[in-house]
Amino acid sequence: MEMVGGLDLHRRQITFRTVDLRTGELQRGKIYPGAREAVREWLDQFQSGTDAHFALEGTTGWRFVVEEIERRGFTAHLADPAELSERRGPKRRAKTDHADCELMVNLLLEGRLPQSWIPPAHILELRTLVRLRKTLVDQRIEWQQRLQAQLFHQGVVPGLHLCRPEDRRRLAEMEMSPAGRQTMQRGLVMLDAFDSQLKPLSAQVVSLAKAQPGCRALEQLYGVGWLTSAAILAELGDCRRFTSADQAVRASGLDVTVYESNGKRPGGHLARQGPQVLRWALFEAAQCAARRSSPDHDYYVRVRDRIDHNRACLSVARKLCRRACHILKDLGEAAMAAPELPSASHEPKAA
């Protein structure tokens, strides 16, 4: 390395610290504003071809900074925020942005920087689409629950499905207060709006999954469909960075935290230190284990009878995570290959 640097990201500014290992020159300062153009202008001061390495935390905003660093031909290192905080140790003095940059520079020089995986551009795009779809689905569920609560509050007969045209016609004939009816009308408009956005977005994700080698391999797992395979691939990423499948489970946040002292060990809870969308996809796939045709049905029944349904699904979800890790690791580079989308020139012409 000829130059190392540390960047601490914020929305208004980016604090930096660079050390030229050839001359010993130290620079520190701030980049205003914390935006792509400002970072691009700041990087232009460094000579092209320099073996420069920059470290930054994997917090919100890291993507455009990493893209600009790699565009200039430099090397970016993404630090895991939780592990980096542990390496910092107990705070014996004031914690500042410059101190954070100095810590990352020192850890990078010592080879002890806890690094996170930087996905390629097409995986980042797939991850963004998957998270967008999950957000829309969650918001649609929230509106459904809000409307069902309003129906109960108005004394409307239960069991209405708001997506069915016949139930909507029945709803228009039922007695409701003016404000309650207005709430229902606006809520139904919101549900239709979510449906109009979710349908083409889901089709786009499915199309990308069918063209992605890693998603096609994951689809062979029982309970994993095209949407969940895209979520698993985008969030789990390149499994070659894991030395064991248990590390993949730990990265997903499905592992159970344990606190034991003097032989006393209370029941643990999920760590939840990982992508929420990944846990959702694995749990959705694991619920299929309740079917008799599932290869994990016997294991699911044993755990369900001993504990409950949710714990059994979580146990199956951890099994699916391990299997997905092995499948993606066996594929190697092909698992993260760009999707093989057909070109426009090969599209069939309309009759």
Short mmCIF file of C-alpha atoms in Angstrom, two decimals:
data_model
loop_
_atom_site.label_atom_id
_atom_site.label_comp_id
_atom_site.label_asym_id
_atom_site.label_seq_id
_atom_site.Cartn_x
_atom_site.Cartn_y
_atom_site.Cartn_z
CA MET A 1 0.00 0.00 0.00
CA GLU A 2 1.19 3.47 -0.91
CA MET A 3 -1.65 5.39 0.72
CA VAL A 4 -4.33 4.60 3.29
CA GLY A 5 -7.35 6.60 4.34
CA GLY A 6 -10.33 6.46 6.65
CA LEU A 7 -13.74 8.02 5.92
CA ASP A 8 -16.50 8.69 8.45
CA LEU A 9 -19.81 9.23 6.64
CA HIS A 10 -22.55 11.67 7.53
CA ARG A 11 -25.33 13.24 5.49
CA ARG A 12 -23.95 16.78 5.69
CA GLN A 13 -20.24 16.04 5.55
CA ILE A 14 -17.66 13.27 5.34
CA THR A 15 -14.65 13.35 7.65
CA PHE A 16 -11.42 11.95 6.22
CA ARG A 17 -7.90 11.08 7.30
CA THR A 18 -5.25 9.99 4.80
CA VAL A 19 -1.64 8.91 5.27
CA ASP A 20 0.86 8.82 2.39
CA LEU A 21 3.11 5.91 3.32
CA ARG A 22 5.79 7.03 0.86
CA THR A 23 6.31 10.49 2.32
CA GLY A 24 4.63 10.18 5.74
CA GLU A 25 2.36 13.10 4.90
CA LEU A 26 -0.85 13.18 6.97
CA GLN A 27 -4.00 14.95 5.85
CA ARG A 28 -7.29 15.35 7.69
CA GLY A 29 -10.39 17.37 7.00
CA LYS A 30 -13.99 17.24 5.87
CA ILE A 31 -15.77 16.92 2.55
CA TYR A 32 -18.78 19.18 2.05
CA PRO A 33 -21.46 18.14 1.26
CA GLY A 34 -21.65 14.38 1.77
CA ALA A 35 -22.61 13.74 -1.84
CA ARG A 36 -21.25 11.97 -4.91
CA GLU A 37 -19.91 15.01 -6.75
CA ALA A 38 -18.00 16.29 -3.71
CA VAL A 39 -16.41 12.87 -3.12
CA ARG A 40 -15.49 12.62 -6.81
CA GLU A 41 -13.76 16.02 -6.74
CA TRP A 42 -11.91 15.09 -3.54
CA LEU A 43 -10.63 11.82 -5.03
CA ASP A 44 -9.38 13.59 -8.15
CA GLN A 45 -6.49 15.09 -6.15
CA PHE A 46 -4.88 11.65 -5.83
CA GLN A 47 -2.74 10.43 -8.70
CA SER A 48 -4.17 7.64 -10.80
CA GLY A 49 -2.36 4.34 -10.45
CA THR A 50 -1.57 4.92 -6.78
CA ASP A 51 -2.06 1.84 -4.61
CA ALA A 52 -4.50 3.67 -2.33
CA HIS A 53 -6.80 1.92 0.15
CA PHE A 54 -9.74 3.63 1.84
CA ALA A 55 -11.74 2.26 4.78
CA LEU A 56 -15.27 3.29 5.71
CA GLU A 57 -18.05 1.93 7.88
CA GLY A 58 -20.88 -0.06 6.30
CA THR A 59 -23.53 2.48 7.30
CA THR A 60 -26.13 4.24 5.17
CA GLY A 61 -24.45 6.02 2.26
CA TRP A 62 -21.51 3.68 1.78
CA ARG A 63 -22.56 2.61 -1.72
CA PHE A 64 -21.87 5.81 -3.64
CA VAL A 65 -18.57 6.36 -1.80
CA VAL A 66 -17.37 2.85 -2.65
CA GLU A 67 -18.46 3.32 -6.27
CA GLU A 68 -16.46 6.53 -6.58
CA ILE A 69 -13.38 4.98 -4.94
CA GLU A 70 -13.44 2.00 -7.29
CA ARG A 71 -14.14 4.25 -10.29
CA ARG A 72 -10.80 5.97 -9.67
CA GLY A 73 -9.06 2.59 -9.53
CA PHE A 74 -8.49 2.61 -5.77
CA THR A 75 -9.42 -0.10 -3.25
CA ALA A 76 -12.35 0.28 -0.86
CA HIS A 77 -12.64 -1.59 2.45
CA LEU A 78 -16.07 -1.75 4.09
CA ALA A 79 -15.85 -2.12 7.87
CA ASP A 80 -18.52 -3.91 9.88
CA PRO A 81 -19.95 -1.27 12.29
CA ALA A 82 -20.60 -3.67 15.20
CA GLU A 83 -17.18 -5.33 14.98
CA LEU A 84 -15.49 -1.96 14.54
CA SER A 85 -17.14 -0.66 17.70
CA GLU A 86 -15.84 -3.69 19.58
CA ARG A 87 -12.31 -3.08 18.28
CA ARG A 88 -12.57 0.49 19.54
CA GLY A 89 -12.91 -0.81 23.08
CA PRO A 90 -14.11 1.16 26.10
CA LYS A 91 -14.21 4.92 25.54
CA ARG A 92 -11.58 6.52 27.71
CA ARG A 93 -11.69 9.81 25.86
CA ALA A 94 -14.07 11.76 23.70
CA LYS A 95 -15.24 9.92 20.59
CA THR A 96 -14.92 12.16 17.52
CA ASP A 97 -15.19 11.67 13.77
CA HIS A 98 -11.45 12.14 13.39
CA ALA A 99 -10.85 9.49 16.07
CA ASP A 100 -13.04 7.07 14.11
CA CYS A 101 -11.03 7.75 10.95
CA GLU A 102 -7.76 7.25 12.82
CA LEU A 103 -9.01 3.94 14.20
CA MET A 104 -9.93 2.65 10.73
CA VAL A 105 -6.58 3.73 9.31
CA ASN A 106 -4.66 2.00 12.09
CA LEU A 107 -6.70 -1.20 11.82
CA LEU A 108 -6.26 -1.22 8.05
CA LEU A 109 -2.47 -0.84 8.40
CA GLU A 110 -2.37 -3.63 10.99
CA GLY A 111 -4.55 -5.91 8.87
CA ARG A 112 -7.18 -6.13 11.63
CA LEU A 113 -10.01 -4.17 10.00
CA PRO A 114 -13.27 -6.21 10.32
CA GLN A 115 -14.35 -6.12 6.70
CA SER A 116 -17.80 -6.64 5.21
CA TRP A 117 -18.51 -8.02 1.77
CA ILE A 118 -19.01 -5.47 -1.01
CA PRO A 119 -21.56 -6.85 -3.48
CA PRO A 120 -21.21 -6.26 -7.23
CA ALA A 121 -23.45 -3.66 -8.85
CA HIS A 122 -26.09 -6.09 -10.17
CA ILE A 123 -26.47 -7.71 -6.74
CA LEU A 124 -26.87 -4.27 -5.16
CA GLU A 125 -29.59 -3.47 -7.70
CA LEU A 126 -31.36 -6.76 -6.98
CA ARG A 127 -31.08 -6.12 -3.24
CA THR A 128 -32.63 -2.67 -3.65
CA LEU A 129 -35.57 -4.10 -5.62
CA VAL A 130 -36.13 -6.91 -3.12
CA ARG A 131 -36.14 -4.51 -0.18
CA LEU A 132 -38.47 -2.14 -2.02
CA ARG A 133 -40.94 -4.96 -2.64
CA LYS A 134 -40.76 -6.09 0.99
CA THR A 135 -41.43 -2.51 2.16
CA LEU A 136 -44.47 -2.22 -0.11
CA VAL A 137 -45.79 -5.58 1.10
CA ASP A 138 -45.38 -4.54 4.74
CA GLN A 139 -47.15 -1.24 4.15
CA ARG A 140 -49.99 -2.99 2.34
CA ILE A 141 -50.41 -5.36 5.28
CA GLU A 142 -50.49 -2.37 7.64
CA TRP A 143 -53.30 -0.81 5.62
CA GLN A 144 -55.22 -4.08 5.58
CA GLN A 145 -54.95 -4.37 9.35
CA ARG A 146 -55.96 -0.73 9.78
CA LEU A 147 -59.06 -1.22 7.64
CA GLN A 148 -60.03 -4.46 9.39
CA ALA A 149 -59.76 -2.68 12.73
CA GLN A 150 -61.99 0.11 11.42
CA LEU A 151 -64.56 -2.43 10.24
CA PHE A 152 -64.65 -3.99 13.70
CA HIS A 153 -64.92 -0.53 15.25
CA GLN A 154 -67.92 0.20 13.03
CA GLY A 155 -69.60 -3.09 13.89
CA VAL A 156 -69.39 -4.54 10.39
CA VAL A 157 -69.84 -8.29 10.05
CA PRO A 158 -66.42 -10.02 10.14
CA GLY A 159 -64.99 -12.14 7.37
CA LEU A 160 -64.96 -9.57 4.56
CA HIS A 161 -62.08 -9.83 2.10
CA LEU A 162 -61.35 -6.33 0.91
CA CYS A 163 -59.71 -7.54 -2.31
CA ARG A 164 -62.85 -9.30 -3.56
CA PRO A 165 -65.23 -7.20 -5.72
CA GLU A 166 -68.31 -8.87 -4.24
CA ASP A 167 -67.22 -8.08 -0.67
CA ARG A 168 -66.57 -4.49 -1.63
CA ARG A 169 -70.12 -4.24 -2.99
CA ARG A 170 -71.45 -5.66 0.28
CA LEU A 171 -69.33 -3.16 2.19
CA ALA A 172 -70.92 -0.23 0.33
CA GLU A 173 -74.38 -1.31 1.56
CA MET A 174 -73.44 -1.66 5.23
CA GLU A 175 -74.11 0.96 7.89
CA MET A 176 -71.05 3.03 8.81
CA SER A 177 -70.36 6.50 10.15
CA PRO A 178 -69.38 9.18 7.58
CA ALA A 179 -65.78 9.32 8.85
CA GLY A 180 -65.57 5.53 8.96
CA ARG A 181 -66.81 5.22 5.40
CA GLN A 182 -64.34 7.87 4.26
CA THR A 183 -61.55 5.92 5.98
CA MET A 184 -62.59 2.76 4.16
CA GLN A 185 -62.76 4.51 0.79
CA ARG A 186 -59.29 6.04 1.17
CA GLY A 187 -57.91 2.76 2.46
CA LEU A 188 -59.24 0.79 -0.49
CA VAL A 189 -57.63 3.32 -2.82
CA MET A 190 -54.32 2.75 -1.02
CA LEU A 191 -54.65 -1.03 -1.35
CA ASP A 192 -55.31 -0.70 -5.09
CA ALA A 193 -52.30 1.60 -5.40
CA PHE A 194 -50.05 -0.91 -3.63
CA ASP A 195 -51.34 -3.70 -5.88
CA SER A 196 -50.64 -1.65 -9.01
CA GLN A 197 -47.04 -1.15 -7.87
CA LEU A 198 -46.41 -4.63 -6.50
CA LYS A 199 -47.54 -6.59 -9.56
CA PRO A 200 -44.96 -5.20 -12.06
CA LEU A 201 -42.24 -5.05 -9.39
CA SER A 202 -42.77 -8.71 -8.48
CA ALA A 203 -42.68 -9.65 -12.16
CA GLN A 204 -39.39 -7.77 -12.54
CA VAL A 205 -37.80 -9.54 -9.56
CA VAL A 206 -38.99 -12.94 -10.81
CA SER A 207 -37.56 -12.20 -14.26
CA LEU A 208 -34.17 -11.31 -12.74
CA ALA A 209 -34.25 -14.40 -10.52
CA LYS A 210 -34.91 -16.72 -13.47
CA ALA A 211 -31.92 -15.22 -15.27
CA GLN A 212 -29.60 -15.42 -12.23
CA PRO A 213 -27.64 -18.70 -11.86
CA GLY A 214 -27.57 -18.45 -8.08
CA CYS A 215 -31.35 -17.99 -7.84
CA ARG A 216 -31.95 -20.93 -10.17
CA ALA A 217 -29.83 -23.11 -7.90
CA LEU A 218 -31.60 -21.95 -4.74
CA GLU A 219 -35.01 -22.59 -6.28
CA GLN A 220 -34.41 -26.33 -5.91
CA LEU A 221 -34.77 -25.99 -2.12
CA TYR A 222 -38.22 -27.04 -0.93
CA GLY A 223 -40.30 -23.96 -0.11
CA VAL A 224 -38.02 -21.51 -1.93
CA GLY A 225 -39.65 -19.78 -4.90
CA TRP A 226 -38.37 -17.17 -7.31
CA LEU A 227 -39.12 -14.21 -5.02
CA THR A 228 -37.58 -15.78 -1.94
CA SER A 229 -34.58 -17.08 -3.89
CA ALA A 230 -33.88 -13.53 -5.10
CA ALA A 231 -34.10 -12.26 -1.53
CA ILE A 232 -31.79 -14.98 -0.19
CA LEU A 233 -29.19 -14.45 -2.91
CA ALA A 234 -29.25 -10.65 -2.66
CA GLU A 235 -28.97 -10.57 1.14
CA LEU A 236 -26.80 -13.63 1.84
CA GLY A 237 -24.37 -12.80 -0.96
CA ASP A 238 -21.12 -14.58 -1.76
CA CYS A 239 -20.95 -17.51 0.67
CA ARG A 240 -17.31 -18.19 -0.10
CA ARG A 241 -16.48 -15.63 2.58
CA PHE A 242 -17.94 -17.96 5.23
CA THR A 243 -15.70 -20.68 6.64
CA SER A 244 -18.77 -22.67 7.76
CA ALA A 245 -22.50 -22.68 7.21
CA ASP A 246 -23.01 -21.67 10.84
CA GLN A 247 -21.42 -18.33 9.99
CA ALA A 248 -24.11 -17.81 7.36
CA VAL A 249 -26.77 -18.44 10.01
CA ARG A 250 -25.04 -15.95 12.28
CA ALA A 251 -24.89 -13.39 9.48
CA SER A 252 -28.63 -13.77 8.91
CA GLY A 253 -29.43 -13.03 12.56
CA LEU A 254 -31.22 -16.36 13.03
CA ASP A 255 -28.77 -17.62 15.64
CA VAL A 256 -29.88 -17.71 19.27
CA THR A 257 -28.12 -15.54 21.82
CA VAL A 258 -27.05 -17.40 24.96
CA TYR A 259 -26.05 -16.01 28.34
CA GLU A 260 -24.84 -18.72 30.73
CA SER A 261 -23.40 -18.27 34.21
CA ASN A 262 -22.74 -20.88 36.90
CA GLY A 263 -24.69 -23.49 35.02
CA LYS A 264 -27.75 -21.28 34.69
CA ARG A 265 -28.85 -20.77 31.12
CA PRO A 266 -32.15 -18.95 30.45
CA GLY A 267 -33.92 -19.24 27.13
CA GLY A 268 -32.21 -17.26 24.40
CA HIS A 269 -33.60 -14.90 21.79
CA LEU A 270 -32.83 -14.37 18.13
CA ALA A 271 -29.82 -12.16 17.56
CA ARG A 272 -31.55 -10.27 14.69
CA GLN A 273 -28.17 -8.80 13.74
CA GLY A 274 -28.51 -9.24 10.01
CA PRO A 275 -30.71 -8.41 7.03
CA GLN A 276 -34.37 -8.45 8.03
CA VAL A 277 -35.40 -9.37 4.48
CA LEU A 278 -33.18 -12.47 4.61
CA ARG A 279 -34.80 -13.68 7.82
CA TRP A 280 -38.23 -13.06 6.29
CA ALA A 281 -37.41 -15.05 3.14
CA LEU A 282 -35.98 -17.99 5.09
CA PHE A 283 -38.92 -18.06 7.51
CA GLU A 284 -41.44 -17.90 4.66
CA ALA A 285 -39.74 -20.84 2.98
CA ALA A 286 -39.51 -22.74 6.28
CA GLN A 287 -43.26 -22.56 6.85
CA CYS A 288 -43.67 -24.98 3.94
CA ALA A 289 -42.11 -27.61 6.19
CA ALA A 290 -45.55 -28.03 7.77
CA ARG A 291 -46.62 -29.80 4.57
CA ARG A 292 -46.37 -33.57 4.58
CA SER A 293 -44.48 -33.54 1.27
CA SER A 294 -41.67 -31.49 2.78
CA PRO A 295 -38.38 -33.36 3.39
CA ASP A 296 -38.16 -31.55 6.76
CA HIS A 297 -41.70 -32.43 7.84
CA ASP A 298 -40.66 -35.06 10.41
CA TYR A 299 -38.11 -32.70 11.97
CA TYR A 300 -40.69 -29.89 11.98
CA VAL A 301 -43.27 -32.09 13.74
CA ARG A 302 -40.79 -33.13 16.44
CA VAL A 303 -39.84 -29.53 17.23
CA ARG A 304 -43.44 -28.32 16.98
CA ASP A 305 -44.68 -30.93 19.42
CA ARG A 306 -41.85 -30.14 21.82
CA ILE A 307 -42.08 -26.33 21.59
CA ASP A 308 -44.42 -24.60 19.08
CA HIS A 309 -44.97 -23.84 15.39
CA ASN A 310 -42.87 -20.66 15.19
CA ARG A 311 -39.84 -22.20 16.90
CA ALA A 312 -40.08 -25.19 14.58
CA CYS A 313 -40.14 -22.92 11.53
CA LEU A 314 -37.14 -21.01 12.85
CA SER A 315 -35.24 -24.26 13.24
CA VAL A 316 -36.07 -25.25 9.67
CA ALA A 317 -35.11 -21.74 8.51
CA ARG A 318 -31.63 -22.25 9.96
CA LYS A 319 -31.38 -25.54 8.08
CA LEU A 320 -32.39 -23.81 4.84
CA CYS A 321 -29.81 -21.10 5.45
CA ARG A 322 -27.07 -23.71 5.82
CA ARG A 323 -28.21 -25.52 2.65
CA ALA A 324 -28.33 -22.24 0.72
CA CYS A 325 -24.80 -21.46 1.91
CA HIS A 326 -23.52 -24.83 0.66
CA ILE A 327 -25.30 -24.46 -2.69
CA LEU A 328 -23.94 -20.98 -3.35
CA LYS A 329 -20.47 -21.92 -2.17
CA ASP A 330 -20.38 -24.93 -4.50
CA LEU A 331 -21.36 -22.72 -7.44
CA GLY A 332 -18.40 -20.43 -6.79
CA GLU A 333 -18.19 -17.34 -8.98
CA ALA A 334 -21.18 -18.46 -11.03
CA ALA A 335 -23.48 -17.86 -8.06
CA MET A 336 -22.85 -14.10 -8.20
CA ALA A 337 -22.69 -13.86 -11.99
CA ALA A 338 -24.68 -11.15 -13.72
CA PRO A 339 -28.16 -12.22 -14.87
CA GLU A 340 -28.34 -13.60 -18.39
CA LEU A 341 -31.08 -11.33 -19.69
CA PRO A 342 -32.14 -11.67 -23.35
CA SER A 343 -31.21 -8.75 -25.55
CA ALA A 344 -33.85 -6.63 -27.23
CA SER A 345 -32.81 -7.86 -30.68
CA HIS A 346 -33.75 -11.44 -29.74
CA GLU A 347 -37.21 -10.64 -28.46
CA PRO A 348 -39.98 -12.33 -30.48
CA LYS A 349 -41.92 -10.02 -32.72
CA ALA A 350 -45.63 -9.62 -32.30
CA ALA A 351 -47.75 -11.45 -34.81
#
